[in-house]
Amino acid sequence: MADLKLSETRDLTRIERIGAHSHIRGLGLDSALEPRAVSEGMVGQTSARKAAGIILQMIKEGRIAGRAVLIAGQPGTGKTAIAMGMAKSLGLETPFAMISASEIFSLEMSKTEALMQSFRKAIAVRIKEETEVIEGEVVEIQIDRPAVAGAALKTGKLTMKTTEMEGVYDLGAKMIESLGKEKVQSGDVIAIDKPSGKVTKLGRSFSRSRDYDAIGPQVRFVQCPGGELQKRKEIVHCVTLHEIDVINSRTQGFLALFTGDTGEIRAEVREQIDTKVAEWREEGKAEIVPGVLFIDEVHMLDIECFSFLNRALENEMAPILAVATNRGITTIRGTNYKSPHGIPIDLLDRLLIITTQPYTKDEIHKILDIRCQEEDVEIAEEAKALLTHIGVETSLRYAIHLITAAALACQKRKGKVVENEDITRVYNLFLDVKRSTQYLMEYQEQYMFSEASIGDGDEDGTSAKLS
Ligand SMILES: Nc1ncnc2c1ncn2[C@@H]1O[C@H](COP(=O)(O)OP(=O)(O)OP(=O)(O)O)[C@@H](O)[C@H]1O
């Protein structure tokens, strides 16, 4: 374990559950952290967004590692949306791990191991490394054609220059392939990482900006570098502690990062990694970037998990913990005790609590409007008003679900714009919670294990009228 293996692999589970919140692009705050009424896909919920913004600022300043936030509110009031907004505002360098509390219960690993892995997904290590690079403007790439096609490996020469010098390098088959892949041509400014041979195109040299009539909008012009062609450069890698754990756990290997099949990671592996990271920090080679671990439906955790969280938050390298729940006063799992949100009081006491409020009709209308745009559904004003009314009477989530279904109904009748008739059609096809409960109350004796006393009911439950 003298040299820990590192990889730049990004965690794939990050994009999980993004569908429902794909319209959220941030918290919609201005530079003074004041929430704009509608911005970055976010509507209303201003005080909760403002509070989340302050937490975010603290995270960015690295001030509240090891603290925890609870987002509490009724179902569908945007708790997960706010967490997504926080994630989007943090940027790629700060890790954001998101799980639903029920995900930690599996036969493959213990609950606390699953929680530990989630914690370590939310802490990144920024490692600085010095490496040799060749950086300059490409003057010429000359590839020798072998006499007989395919007879020998290709070779060639690469001429590069800086503002002060010019150099010629021999090219092997691998380098020729890398240059081809990056579509490098003369006039490009490139950097070649010497140990790995990785080629990076930095842009086109300003001196060539008039060479072409048509240059695509993506072309970036850069100055021809000065100084030596070959120089030492500092490169920064950002990896999560979990990624380092998995790569260094002998039984797993880094492919497990893609399959998610990491199994349990031995405590000794983690200890060695922590010691090594501490050494790197002391030598100034690495720094810790505490991110955010978001646990949705936190009431699903049990008393052992809560006690683990209490302890884990005290660790020096702990991330910010954000949890969300829609439960009121309820039993703490694994005990017979009741507590607010099903969270033990001692943990609750450590949490900064943000509450979300139910939406007004206008806010629901605006959210539905944004969702229609996001799902690329054209909808008539009248139909949108009907959908808003349904949202107010049932729930925001149910109304959001009807958008795609209504668009399909519209397509089926070869329409272009969703009208009232499409909304009514899908409203009658799919029940919301209220109507479904009503239906159950009426026909419960025909279901298995019904807890209601069996009375005289209609034999054929399917004959119910849903409209
Ligand atoms: N303020 C908002 N602005 C824009 N979209 C929102 C807002 N609030 C909620 N939404 C959207 O409404 C839907 C439901 O919200 P969300 O899932 O965040 O609710 P929740 O409070 O987490 O609910 P639950 O308690 O049931 O988990 C999502 O698609 C979400 O993106």
PDB file of N, CA, C and O in Angstrom, residues 392-433:
ATOM      1  N   VAL A 392     -53.866  21.308  -7.496  1.00  0.00           N
ATOM      2  CA  VAL A 392     -54.303  21.886  -6.219  1.00  0.00           C
ATOM      3  C   VAL A 392     -55.184  20.880  -5.479  1.00  0.00           C
ATOM      4  O   VAL A 392     -55.050  20.676  -4.266  1.00  0.00           O
ATOM      5  N   GLU A 393     -56.080  20.239  -6.212  1.00  0.00           N
ATOM      6  CA  GLU A 393     -57.045  19.322  -5.583  1.00  0.00           C
ATOM      7  C   GLU A 393     -56.423  17.983  -5.187  1.00  0.00           C
ATOM      8  O   GLU A 393     -56.860  17.347  -4.243  1.00  0.00           O
ATOM      9  N   THR A 394     -55.425  17.519  -5.965  1.00  0.00           N
ATOM     10  CA  THR A 394     -54.795  16.225  -5.647  1.00  0.00           C
ATOM     11  C   THR A 394     -53.396  16.507  -5.110  1.00  0.00           C
ATOM     12  O   THR A 394     -53.248  16.827  -3.953  1.00  0.00           O
ATOM     13  N   SER A 395     -52.380  16.358  -5.959  1.00  0.00           N
ATOM     14  CA  SER A 395     -51.017  16.701  -5.515  1.00  0.00           C
ATOM     15  C   SER A 395     -50.208  17.155  -6.719  1.00  0.00           C
ATOM     16  O   SER A 395     -50.540  16.828  -7.860  1.00  0.00           O
ATOM     17  N   LEU A 396     -49.142  17.907  -6.415  1.00  0.00           N
ATOM     18  CA  LEU A 396     -48.272  18.422  -7.475  1.00  0.00           C
ATOM     19  C   LEU A 396     -47.675  17.258  -8.270  1.00  0.00           C
ATOM     20  O   LEU A 396     -47.625  17.263  -9.493  1.00  0.00           O
ATOM     21  N   ARG A 397     -47.267  16.223  -7.542  1.00  0.00           N
ATOM     22  CA  ARG A 397     -46.632  15.075  -8.199  1.00  0.00           C
ATOM     23  C   ARG A 397     -47.569  14.412  -9.187  1.00  0.00           C
ATOM     24  O   ARG A 397     -47.171  14.075 -10.299  1.00  0.00           O
ATOM     25  N   TYR A 398     -48.832  14.217  -8.748  1.00  0.00           N
ATOM     26  CA  TYR A 398     -49.808  13.567  -9.622  1.00  0.00           C
ATOM     27  C   TYR A 398     -49.984  14.400 -10.887  1.00  0.00           C
ATOM     28  O   TYR A 398     -49.986  13.875 -12.008  1.00  0.00           O
ATOM     29  N   ALA A 399     -50.094  15.725 -10.725  1.00  0.00           N
ATOM     30  CA  ALA A 399     -50.281  16.601 -11.889  1.00  0.00           C
ATOM     31  C   ALA A 399     -49.068  16.516 -12.819  1.00  0.00           C
ATOM     32  O   ALA A 399     -49.221  16.471 -14.039  1.00  0.00           O
ATOM     33  N   ILE A 400     -47.860  16.450 -12.225  1.00  0.00           N
ATOM     34  CA  ILE A 400     -46.646  16.342 -13.062  1.00  0.00           C
ATOM     35  C   ILE A 400     -46.681  15.032 -13.860  1.00  0.00           C
ATOM     36  O   ILE A 400     -46.365  15.000 -15.046  1.00  0.00           O
ATOM     37  N   HIS A 401     -47.114  13.960 -13.192  1.00  0.00           N
ATOM     38  CA  HIS A 401     -47.177  12.661 -13.879  1.00  0.00           C
ATOM     39  C   HIS A 401     -48.136  12.685 -15.066  1.00  0.00           C
ATOM     40  O   HIS A 401     -47.945  11.963 -16.035  1.00  0.00           O
ATOM     41  N   LEU A 402     -49.190  13.495 -14.955  1.00  0.00           N
ATOM     42  CA  LEU A 402     -50.195  13.501 -16.032  1.00  0.00           C
ATOM     43  C   LEU A 402     -49.666  14.144 -17.317  1.00  0.00           C
ATOM     44  O   LEU A 402     -50.217  13.913 -18.395  1.00  0.00           O
ATOM     45  N   ILE A 403     -48.583  14.933 -17.209  1.00  0.00           N
ATOM     46  CA  ILE A 403     -48.109  15.670 -18.396  1.00  0.00           C
ATOM     47  C   ILE A 403     -47.744  14.710 -19.533  1.00  0.00           C
ATOM     48  O   ILE A 403     -48.271  14.820 -20.641  1.00  0.00           O
ATOM     49  N   THR A 404     -46.865  13.757 -19.259  1.00  0.00           N
ATOM     50  CA  THR A 404     -46.424  12.844 -20.324  1.00  0.00           C
ATOM     51  C   THR A 404     -47.588  11.996 -20.801  1.00  0.00           C
ATOM     52  O   THR A 404     -47.752  11.763 -22.001  1.00  0.00           O
ATOM     53  N   ALA A 405     -48.402  11.524 -19.849  1.00  0.00           N
ATOM     54  CA  ALA A 405     -49.544  10.680 -20.223  1.00  0.00           C
ATOM     55  C   ALA A 405     -50.490  11.462 -21.144  1.00  0.00           C
ATOM     56  O   ALA A 405     -50.946  10.935 -22.178  1.00  0.00           O
ATOM     57  N   ALA A 406     -50.763  12.734 -20.814  1.00  0.00           N
ATOM     58  CA  ALA A 406     -51.660  13.543 -21.641  1.00  0.00           C
ATOM     59  C   ALA A 406     -51.048  13.796 -23.016  1.00  0.00           C
ATOM     60  O   ALA A 406     -51.748  13.817 -24.034  1.00  0.00           O
ATOM     61  N   ALA A 407     -49.716  13.961 -23.058  1.00  0.00           N
ATOM     62  CA  ALA A 407     -49.044  14.180 -24.344  1.00  0.00           C
ATOM     63  C   ALA A 407     -49.204  12.951 -25.230  1.00  0.00           C
ATOM     64  O   ALA A 407     -49.395  13.056 -26.446  1.00  0.00           O
ATOM     65  N   LEU A 408     -49.158  11.758 -24.601  1.00  0.00           N
ATOM     66  CA  LEU A 408     -49.345  10.523 -25.380  1.00  0.00           C
ATOM     67  C   LEU A 408     -50.774  10.417 -25.892  1.00  0.00           C
ATOM     68  O   LEU A 408     -51.015  10.022 -27.036  1.00  0.00           O
ATOM     69  N   ALA A 409     -51.725  10.791 -25.024  1.00  0.00           N
ATOM     70  CA  ALA A 409     -53.138  10.772 -25.435  1.00  0.00           C
ATOM     71  C   ALA A 409     -53.348  11.725 -26.613  1.00  0.00           C
ATOM     72  O   ALA A 409     -54.078  11.416 -27.561  1.00  0.00           O
ATOM     73  N   CYS A 410     -52.687  12.860 -26.558  1.00  0.00           N
ATOM     74  CA  CYS A 410     -52.786  13.861 -27.623  1.00  0.00           C
ATOM     75  C   CYS A 410     -52.202  13.315 -28.930  1.00  0.00           C
ATOM     76  O   CYS A 410     -52.798  13.429 -29.993  1.00  0.00           O
ATOM     77  N   GLN A 411     -51.045  12.652 -28.785  1.00  0.00           N
ATOM     78  CA  GLN A 411     -50.397  12.040 -29.968  1.00  0.00           C
ATOM     79  C   GLN A 411     -51.310  11.020 -30.613  1.00  0.00           C
ATOM     80  O   GLN A 411     -51.419  10.927 -31.818  1.00  0.00           O
ATOM     81  N   LYS A 412     -51.993  10.253 -29.751  1.00  0.00           N
ATOM     82  CA  LYS A 412     -52.849   9.159 -30.224  1.00  0.00           C
ATOM     83  C   LYS A 412     -53.989   9.701 -31.079  1.00  0.00           C
ATOM     84  O   LYS A 412     -54.382   9.089 -32.075  1.00  0.00           O
ATOM     85  N   ARG A 413     -54.507  10.883 -30.701  1.00  0.00           N
ATOM     86  CA  ARG A 413     -55.590  11.443 -31.523  1.00  0.00           C
ATOM     87  C   ARG A 413     -55.024  12.352 -32.624  1.00  0.00           C
ATOM     88  O   ARG A 413     -55.715  13.180 -33.188  1.00  0.00           O
ATOM     89  N   LYS A 414     -53.713  12.211 -32.833  1.00  0.00           N
ATOM     90  CA  LYS A 414     -52.972  12.969 -33.862  1.00  0.00           C
ATOM     91  C   LYS A 414     -53.042  14.482 -33.650  1.00  0.00           C
ATOM     92  O   LYS A 414     -53.017  15.260 -34.607  1.00  0.00           O
ATOM     93  N   GLY A 415     -53.141  14.888 -32.393  1.00  0.00           N
ATOM     94  CA  GLY A 415     -53.137  16.318 -32.069  1.00  0.00           C
ATOM     95  C   GLY A 415     -51.712  16.821 -31.885  1.00  0.00           C
ATOM     96  O   GLY A 415     -50.777  16.018 -31.759  1.00  0.00           O
ATOM     97  N   LYS A 416     -51.532  18.139 -31.889  1.00  0.00           N
ATOM     98  CA  LYS A 416     -50.179  18.714 -31.727  1.00  0.00           C
ATOM     99  C   LYS A 416     -50.034  19.374 -30.348  1.00  0.00           C
ATOM    100  O   LYS A 416     -48.960  19.441 -29.781  1.00  0.00           O
ATOM    101  N   VAL A 417     -51.179  19.875 -29.838  1.00  0.00           N
ATOM    102  CA  VAL A 417     -51.150  20.602 -28.577  1.00  0.00           C
ATOM    103  C   VAL A 417     -52.069  19.890 -27.583  1.00  0.00           C
ATOM    104  O   VAL A 417     -53.194  19.506 -27.939  1.00  0.00           O
ATOM    105  N   VAL A 418     -51.584  19.699 -26.366  1.00  0.00           N
ATOM    106  CA  VAL A 418     -52.399  19.026 -25.351  1.00  0.00           C
ATOM    107  C   VAL A 418     -53.584  19.926 -24.978  1.00  0.00           C
ATOM    108  O   VAL A 418     -53.406  21.094 -24.638  1.00  0.00           O
ATOM    109  N   GLU A 419     -54.784  19.369 -25.075  1.00  0.00           N
ATOM    110  CA  GLU A 419     -56.010  20.128 -24.786  1.00  0.00           C
ATOM    111  C   GLU A 419     -56.680  19.552 -23.544  1.00  0.00           C
ATOM    112  O   GLU A 419     -56.288  18.502 -23.045  1.00  0.00           O
ATOM    113  N   ASN A 420     -57.770  20.215 -23.142  1.00  0.00           N
ATOM    114  CA  ASN A 420     -58.544  19.751 -21.986  1.00  0.00           C
ATOM    115  C   ASN A 420     -58.931  18.285 -22.096  1.00  0.00           C
ATOM    116  O   ASN A 420     -58.864  17.537 -21.124  1.00  0.00           O
ATOM    117  N   GLU A 421     -59.350  17.873 -23.328  1.00  0.00           N
ATOM    118  CA  GLU A 421     -59.838  16.496 -23.493  1.00  0.00           C
ATOM    119  C   GLU A 421     -58.741  15.465 -23.147  1.00  0.00           C
ATOM    120  O   GLU A 421     -59.033  14.406 -22.593  1.00  0.00           O
ATOM    121  N   ASP A 422     -57.465  15.807 -23.450  1.00  0.00           N
ATOM    122  CA  ASP A 422     -56.375  14.863 -23.156  1.00  0.00           C
ATOM    123  C   ASP A 422     -56.170  14.753 -21.647  1.00  0.00           C
ATOM    124  O   ASP A 422     -55.957  13.664 -21.102  1.00  0.00           O
ATOM    125  N   ILE A 423     -56.233  15.920 -20.988  1.00  0.00           N
ATOM    126  CA  ILE A 423     -56.050  15.919 -19.534  1.00  0.00           C
ATOM    127  C   ILE A 423     -57.189  15.116 -18.890  1.00  0.00           C
ATOM    128  O   ILE A 423     -56.955  14.255 -18.030  1.00  0.00           O
ATOM    129  N   THR A 424     -58.434  15.372 -19.331  1.00  0.00           N
ATOM    130  CA  THR A 424     -59.586  14.668 -18.746  1.00  0.00           C
ATOM    131  C   THR A 424     -59.444  13.163 -18.967  1.00  0.00           C
ATOM    132  O   THR A 424     -59.701  12.357 -18.078  1.00  0.00           O
ATOM    133  N   ARG A 425     -58.978  12.801 -20.181  1.00  0.00           N
ATOM    134  CA  ARG A 425     -58.860  11.384 -20.509  1.00  0.00           C
ATOM    135  C   ARG A 425     -57.901  10.683 -19.538  1.00  0.00           C
ATOM    136  O   ARG A 425     -58.233   9.646 -18.948  1.00  0.00           O
ATOM    137  N   VAL A 426     -56.704  11.267 -19.354  1.00  0.00           N
ATOM    138  CA  VAL A 426     -55.745  10.585 -18.484  1.00  0.00           C
ATOM    139  C   VAL A 426     -56.134  10.702 -17.009  1.00  0.00           C
ATOM    140  O   VAL A 426     -55.853   9.802 -16.216  1.00  0.00           O
ATOM    141  N   TYR A 427     -56.836  11.777 -16.676  1.00  0.00           N
ATOM    142  CA  TYR A 427     -57.320  11.922 -15.294  1.00  0.00           C
ATOM    143  C   TYR A 427     -58.283  10.787 -14.970  1.00  0.00           C
ATOM    144  O   TYR A 427     -58.281  10.252 -13.862  1.00  0.00           O
ATOM    145  N   ASN A 428     -59.088  10.408 -15.954  1.00  0.00           N
ATOM    146  CA  ASN A 428     -60.023   9.303 -15.734  1.00  0.00           C
ATOM    147  C   ASN A 428     -59.341   7.942 -15.786  1.00  0.00           C
ATOM    148  O   ASN A 428     -59.796   6.980 -15.176  1.00  0.00           O
ATOM    149  N   LEU A 429     -58.257   7.858 -16.538  1.00  0.00           N
ATOM    150  CA  LEU A 429     -57.549   6.573 -16.654  1.00  0.00           C
ATOM    151  C   LEU A 429     -56.715   6.258 -15.414  1.00  0.00           C
ATOM    152  O   LEU A 429     -56.624   5.119 -14.983  1.00  0.00           O
ATOM    153  N   PHE A 430     -56.068   7.292 -14.865  1.00  0.00           N
ATOM    154  CA  PHE A 430     -55.161   7.065 -13.723  1.00  0.00           C
ATOM    155  C   PHE A 430     -55.695   7.745 -12.468  1.00  0.00           C
ATOM    156  O   PHE A 430     -55.961   8.943 -12.477  1.00  0.00           O
ATOM    157  N   LEU A 431     -55.813   6.935 -11.415  1.00  0.00           N
ATOM    158  CA  LEU A 431     -56.367   7.491 -10.178  1.00  0.00           C
ATOM    159  C   LEU A 431     -55.304   8.227  -9.370  1.00  0.00           C
ATOM    160  O   LEU A 431     -54.146   7.836  -9.370  1.00  0.00           O
ATOM    161  N   ASP A 432     -55.722   9.285  -8.698  1.00  0.00           N
ATOM    162  CA  ASP A 432     -54.838   9.910  -7.719  1.00  0.00           C
ATOM    163  C   ASP A 432     -55.112   9.228  -6.384  1.00  0.00           C
ATOM    164  O   ASP A 432     -56.020   8.388  -6.277  1.00  0.00           O
ATOM    165  N   VAL A 433     -54.342   9.594  -5.378  1.00  0.00           N
ATOM    166  CA  VAL A 433     -54.437   8.892  -4.093  1.00  0.00           C
ATOM    167  C   VAL A 433     -55.851   8.968  -3.518  1.00  0.00           C
ATOM    168  O   VAL A 433     -56.409   7.969  -3.050  1.00  0.00           O
TER     169      VAL A 433
END
